[in-house]
XYZ file of C-alpha atoms in Angstrom:
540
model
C 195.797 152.798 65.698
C 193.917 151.002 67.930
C 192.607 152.351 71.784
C 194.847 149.576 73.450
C 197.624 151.175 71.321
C 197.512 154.358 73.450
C 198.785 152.036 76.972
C 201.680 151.069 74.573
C 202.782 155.241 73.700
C 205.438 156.592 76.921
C 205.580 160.267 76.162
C 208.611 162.178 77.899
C 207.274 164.744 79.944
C 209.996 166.438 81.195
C 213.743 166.030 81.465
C 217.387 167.017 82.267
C 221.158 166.138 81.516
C 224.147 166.932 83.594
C 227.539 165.612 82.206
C 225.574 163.300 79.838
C 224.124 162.225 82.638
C 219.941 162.151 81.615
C 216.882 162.101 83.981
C 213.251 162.906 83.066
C 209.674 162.042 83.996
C 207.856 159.747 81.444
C 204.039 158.720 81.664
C 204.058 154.852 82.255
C 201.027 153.830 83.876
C 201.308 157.458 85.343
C 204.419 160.017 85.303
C 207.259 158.607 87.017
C 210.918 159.807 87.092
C 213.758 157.769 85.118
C 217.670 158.542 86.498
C 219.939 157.200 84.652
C 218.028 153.973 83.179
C 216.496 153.595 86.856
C 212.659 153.788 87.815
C 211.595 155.657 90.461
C 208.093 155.363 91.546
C 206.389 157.374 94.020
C 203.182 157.951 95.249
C 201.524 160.631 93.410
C 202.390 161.780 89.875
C 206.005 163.125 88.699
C 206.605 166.480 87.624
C 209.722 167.281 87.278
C 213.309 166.405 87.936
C 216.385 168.437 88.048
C 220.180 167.417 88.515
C 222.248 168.327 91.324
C 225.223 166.790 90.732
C 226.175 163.160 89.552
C 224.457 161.434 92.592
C 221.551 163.692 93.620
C 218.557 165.219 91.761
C 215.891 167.148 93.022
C 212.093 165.881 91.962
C 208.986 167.605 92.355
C 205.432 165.588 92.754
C 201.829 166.038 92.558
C 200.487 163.801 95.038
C 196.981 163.817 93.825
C 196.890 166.111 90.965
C 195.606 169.128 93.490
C 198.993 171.056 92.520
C 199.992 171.272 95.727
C 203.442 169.829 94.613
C 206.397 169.298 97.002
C 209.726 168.817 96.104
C 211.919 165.431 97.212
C 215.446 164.906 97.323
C 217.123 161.745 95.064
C 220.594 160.949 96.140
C 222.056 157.668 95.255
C 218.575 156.237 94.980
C 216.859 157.286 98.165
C 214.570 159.619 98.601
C 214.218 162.661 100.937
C 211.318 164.802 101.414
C 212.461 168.698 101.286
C 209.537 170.734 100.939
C 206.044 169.142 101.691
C 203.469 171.316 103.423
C 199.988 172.621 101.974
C 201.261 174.763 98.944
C 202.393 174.610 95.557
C 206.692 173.629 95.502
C 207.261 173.520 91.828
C 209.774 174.245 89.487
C 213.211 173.839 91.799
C 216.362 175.100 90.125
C 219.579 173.754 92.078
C 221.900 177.233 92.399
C 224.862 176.972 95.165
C 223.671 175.455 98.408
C 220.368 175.333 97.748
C 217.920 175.941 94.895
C 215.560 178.623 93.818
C 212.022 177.474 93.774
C 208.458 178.856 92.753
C 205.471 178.436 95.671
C 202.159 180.340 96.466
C 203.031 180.072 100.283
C 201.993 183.756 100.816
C 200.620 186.888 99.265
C 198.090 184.543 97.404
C 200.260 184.506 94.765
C 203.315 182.479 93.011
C 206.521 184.094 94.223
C 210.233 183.438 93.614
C 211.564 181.257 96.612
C 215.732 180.585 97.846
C 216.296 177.582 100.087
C 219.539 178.100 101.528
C 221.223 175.191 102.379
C 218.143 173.200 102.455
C 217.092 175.111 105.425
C 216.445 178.943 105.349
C 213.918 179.459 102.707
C 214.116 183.320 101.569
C 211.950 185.259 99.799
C 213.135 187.310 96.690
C 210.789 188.579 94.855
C 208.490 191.083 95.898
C 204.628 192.378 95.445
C 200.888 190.910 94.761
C 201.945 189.814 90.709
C 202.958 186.278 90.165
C 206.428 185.297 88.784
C 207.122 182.987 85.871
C 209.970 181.921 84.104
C 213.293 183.072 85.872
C 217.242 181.975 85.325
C 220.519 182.781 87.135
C 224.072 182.685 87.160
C 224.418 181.701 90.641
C 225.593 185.170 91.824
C 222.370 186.849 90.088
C 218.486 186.056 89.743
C 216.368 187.032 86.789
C 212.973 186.454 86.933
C 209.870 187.692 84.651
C 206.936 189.348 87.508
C 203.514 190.490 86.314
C 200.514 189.402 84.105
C 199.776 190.657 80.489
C 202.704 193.505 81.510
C 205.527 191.687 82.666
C 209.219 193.142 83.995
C 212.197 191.899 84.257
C 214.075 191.710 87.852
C 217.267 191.551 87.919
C 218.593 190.378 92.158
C 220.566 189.023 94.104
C 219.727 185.483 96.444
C 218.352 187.569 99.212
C 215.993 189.678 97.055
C 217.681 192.694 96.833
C 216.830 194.449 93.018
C 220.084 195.146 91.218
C 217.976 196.407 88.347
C 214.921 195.943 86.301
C 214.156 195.801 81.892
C 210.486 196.985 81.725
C 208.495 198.217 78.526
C 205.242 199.842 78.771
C 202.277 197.479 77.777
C 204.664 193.974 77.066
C 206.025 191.342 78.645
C 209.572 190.495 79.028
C 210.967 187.171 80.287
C 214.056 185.541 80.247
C 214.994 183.373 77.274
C 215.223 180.169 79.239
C 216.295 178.567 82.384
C 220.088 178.742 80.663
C 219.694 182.844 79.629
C 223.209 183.692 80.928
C 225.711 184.065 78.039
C 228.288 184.794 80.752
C 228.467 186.509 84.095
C 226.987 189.544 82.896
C 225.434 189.347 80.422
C 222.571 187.504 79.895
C 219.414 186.699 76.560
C 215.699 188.009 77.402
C 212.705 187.630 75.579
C 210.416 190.922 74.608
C 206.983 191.325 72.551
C 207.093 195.457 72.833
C 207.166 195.546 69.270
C 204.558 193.206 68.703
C 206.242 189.700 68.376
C 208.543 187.897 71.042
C 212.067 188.881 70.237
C 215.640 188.231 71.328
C 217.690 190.654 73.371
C 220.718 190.834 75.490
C 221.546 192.581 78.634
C 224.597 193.550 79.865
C 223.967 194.061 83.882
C 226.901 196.410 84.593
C 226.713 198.753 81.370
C 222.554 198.524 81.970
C 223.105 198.487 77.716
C 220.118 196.481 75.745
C 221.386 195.037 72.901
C 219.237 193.485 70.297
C 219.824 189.448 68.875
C 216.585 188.816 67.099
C 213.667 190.043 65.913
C 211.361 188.769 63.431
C 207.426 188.358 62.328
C 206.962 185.509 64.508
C 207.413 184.781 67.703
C 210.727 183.334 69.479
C 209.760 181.092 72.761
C 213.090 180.114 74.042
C 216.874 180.656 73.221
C 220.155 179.597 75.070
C 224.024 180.422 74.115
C 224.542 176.875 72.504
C 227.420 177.524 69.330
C 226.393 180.985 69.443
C 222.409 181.133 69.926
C 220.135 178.750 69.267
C 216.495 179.435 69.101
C 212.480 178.331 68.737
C 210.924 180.083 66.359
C 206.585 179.609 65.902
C 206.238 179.646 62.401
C 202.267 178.489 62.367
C 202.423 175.836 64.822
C 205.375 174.539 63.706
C 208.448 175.277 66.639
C 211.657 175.544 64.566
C 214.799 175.354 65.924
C 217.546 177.691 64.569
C 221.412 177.961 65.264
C 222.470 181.625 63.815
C 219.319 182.011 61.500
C 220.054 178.379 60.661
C 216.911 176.094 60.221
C 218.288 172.907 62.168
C 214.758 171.430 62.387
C 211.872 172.380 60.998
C 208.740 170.453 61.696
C 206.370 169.526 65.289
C 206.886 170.709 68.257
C 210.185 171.384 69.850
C 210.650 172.848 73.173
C 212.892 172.777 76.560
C 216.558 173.930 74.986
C 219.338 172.887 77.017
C 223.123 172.275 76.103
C 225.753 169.530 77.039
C 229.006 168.586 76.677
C 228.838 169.952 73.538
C 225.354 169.186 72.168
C 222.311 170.202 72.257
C 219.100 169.117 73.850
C 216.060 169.213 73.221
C 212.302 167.612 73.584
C 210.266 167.008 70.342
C 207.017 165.705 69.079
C 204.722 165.804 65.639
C 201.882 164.715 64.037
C 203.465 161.669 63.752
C 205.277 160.469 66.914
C 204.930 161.540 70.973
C 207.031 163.644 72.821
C 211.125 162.190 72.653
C 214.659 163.863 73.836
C 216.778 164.592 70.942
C 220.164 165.893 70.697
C 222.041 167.379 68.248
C 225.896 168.646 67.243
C 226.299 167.824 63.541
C 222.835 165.649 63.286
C 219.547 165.111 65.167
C 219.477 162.020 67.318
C 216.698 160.435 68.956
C 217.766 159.090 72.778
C 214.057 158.000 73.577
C 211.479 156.434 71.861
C 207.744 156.983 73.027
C 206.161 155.322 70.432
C 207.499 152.301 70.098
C 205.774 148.836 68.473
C 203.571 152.231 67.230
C 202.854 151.951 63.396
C 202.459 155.768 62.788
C 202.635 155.548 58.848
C 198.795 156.124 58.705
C 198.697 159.339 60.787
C 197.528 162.480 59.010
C 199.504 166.004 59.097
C 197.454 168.841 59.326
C 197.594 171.487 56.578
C 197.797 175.147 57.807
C 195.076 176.962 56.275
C 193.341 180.534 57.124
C 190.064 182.251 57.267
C 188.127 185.353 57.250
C 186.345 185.749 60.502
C 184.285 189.154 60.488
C 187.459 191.229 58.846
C 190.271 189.384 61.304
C 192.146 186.474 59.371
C 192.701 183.456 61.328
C 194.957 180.917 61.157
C 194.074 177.137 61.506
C 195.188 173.203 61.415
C 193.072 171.190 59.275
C 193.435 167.372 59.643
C 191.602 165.343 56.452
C 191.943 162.162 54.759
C 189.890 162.544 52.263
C 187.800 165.889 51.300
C 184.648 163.921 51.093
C 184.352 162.905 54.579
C 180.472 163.284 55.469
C 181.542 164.455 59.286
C 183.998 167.337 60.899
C 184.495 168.216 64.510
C 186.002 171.565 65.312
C 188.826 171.099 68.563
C 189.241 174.241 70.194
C 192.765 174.909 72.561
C 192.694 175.959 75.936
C 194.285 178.432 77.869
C 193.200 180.635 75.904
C 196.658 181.698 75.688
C 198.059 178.942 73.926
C 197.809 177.601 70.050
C 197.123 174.929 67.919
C 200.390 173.290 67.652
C 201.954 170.269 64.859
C 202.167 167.651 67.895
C 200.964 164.360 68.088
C 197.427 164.408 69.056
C 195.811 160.599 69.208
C 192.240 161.962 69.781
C 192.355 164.535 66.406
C 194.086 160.916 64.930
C 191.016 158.681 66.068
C 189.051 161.479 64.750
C 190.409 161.526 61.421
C 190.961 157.664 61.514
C 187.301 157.103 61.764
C 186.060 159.748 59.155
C 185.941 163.066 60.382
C 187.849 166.111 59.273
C 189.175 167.998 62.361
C 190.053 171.875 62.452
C 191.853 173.416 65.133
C 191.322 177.338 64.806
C 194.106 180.045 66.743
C 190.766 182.140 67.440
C 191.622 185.963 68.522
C 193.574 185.858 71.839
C 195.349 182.610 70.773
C 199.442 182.805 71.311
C 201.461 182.405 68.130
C 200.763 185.733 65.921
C 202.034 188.747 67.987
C 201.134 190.906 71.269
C 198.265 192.308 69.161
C 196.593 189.680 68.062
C 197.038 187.723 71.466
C 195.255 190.623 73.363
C 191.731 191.049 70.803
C 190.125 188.757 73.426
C 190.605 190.949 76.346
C 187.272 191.460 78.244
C 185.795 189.582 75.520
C 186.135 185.916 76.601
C 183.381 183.847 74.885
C 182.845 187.024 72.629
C 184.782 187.366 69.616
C 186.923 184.151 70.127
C 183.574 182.146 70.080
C 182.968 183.356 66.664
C 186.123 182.738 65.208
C 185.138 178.841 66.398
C 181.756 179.095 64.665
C 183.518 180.358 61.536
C 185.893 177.659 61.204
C 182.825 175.205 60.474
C 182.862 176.544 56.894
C 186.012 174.600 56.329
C 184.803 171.221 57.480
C 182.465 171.402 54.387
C 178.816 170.500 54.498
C 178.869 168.408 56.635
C 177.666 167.005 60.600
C 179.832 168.801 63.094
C 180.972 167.572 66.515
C 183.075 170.513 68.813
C 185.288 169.474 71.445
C 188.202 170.913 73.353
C 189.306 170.780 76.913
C 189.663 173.668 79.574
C 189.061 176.979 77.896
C 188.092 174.858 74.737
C 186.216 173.429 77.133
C 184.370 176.499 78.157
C 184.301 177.796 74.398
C 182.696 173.916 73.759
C 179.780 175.012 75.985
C 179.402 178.437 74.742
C 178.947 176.634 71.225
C 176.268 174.718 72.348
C 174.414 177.070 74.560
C 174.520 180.519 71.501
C 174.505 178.295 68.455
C 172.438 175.209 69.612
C 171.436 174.191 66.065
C 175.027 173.679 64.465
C 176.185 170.679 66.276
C 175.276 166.844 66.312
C 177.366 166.777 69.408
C 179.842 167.760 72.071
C 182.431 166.986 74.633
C 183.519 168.976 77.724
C 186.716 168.044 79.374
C 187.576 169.901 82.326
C 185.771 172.735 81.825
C 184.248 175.892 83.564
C 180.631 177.408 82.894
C 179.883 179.976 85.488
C 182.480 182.993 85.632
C 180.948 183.631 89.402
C 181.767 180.289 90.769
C 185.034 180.244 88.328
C 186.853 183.018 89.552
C 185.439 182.206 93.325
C 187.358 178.646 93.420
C 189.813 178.532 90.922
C 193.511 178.563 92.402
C 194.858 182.079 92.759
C 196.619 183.065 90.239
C 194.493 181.903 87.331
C 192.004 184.485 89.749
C 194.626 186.902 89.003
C 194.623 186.703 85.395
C 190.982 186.385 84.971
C 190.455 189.893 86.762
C 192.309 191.249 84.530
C 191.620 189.597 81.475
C 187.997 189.313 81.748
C 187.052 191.723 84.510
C 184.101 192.093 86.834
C 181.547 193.973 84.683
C 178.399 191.467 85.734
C 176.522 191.541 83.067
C 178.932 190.513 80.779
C 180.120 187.741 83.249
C 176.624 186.619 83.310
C 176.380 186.542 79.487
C 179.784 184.696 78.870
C 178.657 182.459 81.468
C 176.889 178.897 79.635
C 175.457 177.765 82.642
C 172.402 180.606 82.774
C 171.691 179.317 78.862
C 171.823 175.637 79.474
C 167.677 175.031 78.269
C 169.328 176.063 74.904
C 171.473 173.098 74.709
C 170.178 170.613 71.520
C 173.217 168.755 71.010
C 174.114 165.454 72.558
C 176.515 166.288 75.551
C 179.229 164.227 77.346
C 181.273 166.019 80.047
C 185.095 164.822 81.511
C 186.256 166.097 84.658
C 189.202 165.205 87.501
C 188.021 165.318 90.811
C 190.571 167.335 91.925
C 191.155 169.901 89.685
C 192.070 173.090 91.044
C 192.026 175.341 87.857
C 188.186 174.014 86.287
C 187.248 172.430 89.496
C 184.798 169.689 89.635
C 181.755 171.388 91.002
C 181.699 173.776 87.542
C 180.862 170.196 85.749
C 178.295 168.933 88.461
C 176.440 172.258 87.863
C 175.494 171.611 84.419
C 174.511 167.926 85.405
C 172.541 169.193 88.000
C 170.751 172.231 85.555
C 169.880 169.397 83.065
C 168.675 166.681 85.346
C 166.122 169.837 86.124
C 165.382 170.000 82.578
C 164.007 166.556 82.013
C 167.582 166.454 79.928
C 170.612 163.684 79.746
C 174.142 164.266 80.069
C 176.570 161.940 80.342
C 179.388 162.638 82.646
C 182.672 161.213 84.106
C 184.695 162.355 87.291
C 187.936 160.977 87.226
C 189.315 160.087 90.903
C 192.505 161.382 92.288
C 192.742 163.556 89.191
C 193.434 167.467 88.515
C 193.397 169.403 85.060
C 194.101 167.103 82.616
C 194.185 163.206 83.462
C 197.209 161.621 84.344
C 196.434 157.928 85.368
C 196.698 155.963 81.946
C 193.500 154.230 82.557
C 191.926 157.529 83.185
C 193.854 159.284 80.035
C 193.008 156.358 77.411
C 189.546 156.150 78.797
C 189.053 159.749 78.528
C 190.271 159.553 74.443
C 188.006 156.408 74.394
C 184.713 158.103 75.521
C 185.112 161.090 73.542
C 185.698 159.641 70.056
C 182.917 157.199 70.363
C 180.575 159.504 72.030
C 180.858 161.952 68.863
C 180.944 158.673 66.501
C 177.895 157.469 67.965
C 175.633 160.472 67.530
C 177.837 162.077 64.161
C 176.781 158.951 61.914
């Protein structure tokens, strides 16, 4: 694979079907919306799209990659604005008259929004904690509230709580944006015993009933030919029907049903993110890779470690066991995993030599409530190490790190507390100074970090790479989008600014009109571009 082959790759972000009727949001030269074969191009970047009926849609956008998304109305090919003021519109969910809708517009947090009739916006769910996933049946609302120790609320349009599923110390959401089995009843997600399992609630008997549980985690589920499931098994997002493997490789997410199939989006090593459906076979309806020759792309093997007494779990990408170079590629969140998906930078990577390993360090998502919650007030701690114990798998040999956002961060930790292990390193969109972090970051990333990390200073200070930057011996490049509102820009400009004091170079990049994560294709392909041959260059 070539760089110019990454313009050519049109990964589906996003979609939705209604009566066989299929819209989504694909990244051409940025994300745009497709309805029904036509292109719709607007003037910022596309983030969703959900069907009202035959002839209208709702579409949310991201003008400038600020997330301060608003949401448009499609009908019959024109376009309506509907919500467009200075906060976050995302996530709109057509119910009745209106749709249901997720904004920060008060309480400095996300809440769960009605707009009646496309006119009276009311407010229904309550408190300071942000809300997440929710569902409904059109006469009820359930919605997941809280961080780390989520509930379930069970209401009505206007906010009124019917009823609420809470477990001490877990989080409970619902299985999916289709969690009603019928008009009471309905599937919800639960990690009180450890692992995300399947469970029904009947709203009228108040009876919990349980569907699933298992030693791995269960992300979604919906009431297609009884229920259909993704289960993590090590990266890998199976989907089930009644314990029944239906596929059992990559990446598979976003579970909807239709006319009698079922929907879904998928990716692996091997190929980009497509819609699939299935009833007695898979079939592929899109295909994001095409004039692609993929037959030279490497799966990773799943392989685990001992990291001071805690086994960890990790991808390892290699073409040969006697490449000379590795780079470690640390996930961000942290609360998110190292997943079988097509990844064209670990590719390049392993194309041109290296060995990559991606480790699930302590606090990664994937293995269990437990295991997901050994980070907490430890960020940069214990996680860190699990990253510097993953080297010993790359071999003896010249190691690059890399990762973006948190394994952004945990890329700068690596340099600044164990300055002599690396022959070089690449930022993208990270953060360095917990002070200035939780100061500007959007609110409810604040939220979690109080309670994830804390406010103990001395440890912020510690965990904090930007008072340790002299340390730094490795060759640095750092990626960042001017506009990014979770790792924003000024976090990057302060380690340019502490090394220019040092007599030290850094090379850095500030991508315009971009957030978290680079959305322009010029700007993605660029940013793959720069980081391969910036760790090629000084890894020889």
């Amino acid at each position: 694979m070539e760089y110019d082959d990454l313009f050519k790759i049109k990964p589906i972000y996003e979609y939705d079907i209604l009566n066989s009727n299929l819209a989504y949001v694909v990244r051409e030269n940025k994300p745009i919306v497709v309805i029904n074969g036509e292109k719709i191009n607007l003037n910022g970047y596309a983030d969703s799209v959900k069907w009202i009926n035959k002839n209208k849609a709702l579409i949310t956008l991201d003008p400038t990659g600020e997330e301060k998304r608003k949401i448009l109305l499609w009908e019959s090919g024109k376009i309506n604005s509907i919500l467009d003021d200075s906060f976050d519109n995302n996530s709109p969910y057509p119910i009745n008259s209106g749709f249901l809708f997720l904004s920060n517009r008060e309480d400095d947090t996300i809440h769960l929004y009605y707009m009646k009739n496309y006119e009276e916006i009311i407010k229904i769910s309550k408190g300071k904690l942000p809300v997440s996933n929710f569902c409904s049946s059109g006469k009820y609302v359930v919605y997941s509230q809280g961080i780390y120790d989520n509930d379930i609320f069970i209401s009505d349009l206007y906010g009124n709580i019917i009823d609420k599923i809470s477990f001490p110390n877990s989080e409970q959401y619902p299985s999916s944006s289709q969690c009603f089995i019928n008009d009471e009843e309905f599937m919800f997600l639960s990690n009180h015993k450890n692992y995300l399992s399947l469970y029904k609630y009947n709203i009228r008997t108040k009876q919990i009933s349980t569907l699933i549980e298992e030693n791995h985690e269960i992300y979604e589920a919906i009431p297609y030919n009884g229920i259909t499931y993704i289960r993590d098994n090590n990266g890998e997002y199976e989907i089930l029907n009644n314990n029944n493997i239906i596929l059992a490789e990559g990446y598979n997410s976003e579970l909807k049903s239709d006319n009698g199939y079922l929907y879904f989006l998928g990716s692996s090593y091997n190929h980009s993110f497509d819609i699939f459906r299935f009833k007695e076979k898979v079939e592929k309806l899109t295909n994001s890779m095409e004039n692609i020759d993929n037959r030279g792309f490497v799966k990773p093997k799943k392989v685990k470690y001992d990291s001071n007494g805690i086994e960890i779990h990790a991808l390892l990408y290699e073409k040969s066991e006697n490449d000379s170079k590795g780079v470690v590629y640390i996930h961000g969140g942290p609360d998110w995993e190292c997943i079988d998906y097509f990844n064209p930078e670990i590719q390049l990577f392993v194309q041109n030599g290296f060995k990559v390993i991606c480790p699930n360090f302590r606090g990664s998502t994937g293995y269990g409530r437990k295991f997901n919650h050994l980070n907490d007030k430890d960020l940069g701690g214990g996680d860190l190490i699990d990253v510097i114990n993953s080297v010993k798998l790359l071999g003896n040999v010249k190691v690059a790190v890399t990762g973006g956002s948190y394994g952004g961060y945990l890329t700068m930790m690596a340099i600044t507390k164990y300055p002599d292990l690396w022959c070089s390193a690449v930022a993208v969109v990270p953060f360095v100074n917990w002070f200035t972090e939780k100061k500007f970051e959007r609110e409810v990333l604040r939220q979690y970090d109080e309670i994830k990390m804390g406010d103990d200073e001395n440890l912020l200070r510690d965990r904090s790479p930007i008072f340790f930057i002299d340390r730094i011996k490795s060759p640095l490049m750092i990626l960042a989008g001017e506009n990014d509102p979770r790792c924003p820009v000024e976090e990057t400009l302060q380690i340019v600014k502490e090394l220019e004091k040092l007599g030290k170079q850094v090379k850095y990049k500030v991508y315009k009109d971009e957030g978290h994560g680079f959305q322009q294709i010029e700007n993605y392909v660029d940013s793959i571009k720069e980081t391969v041959e910036f760790i090629k260059e000084h890894c020889k």
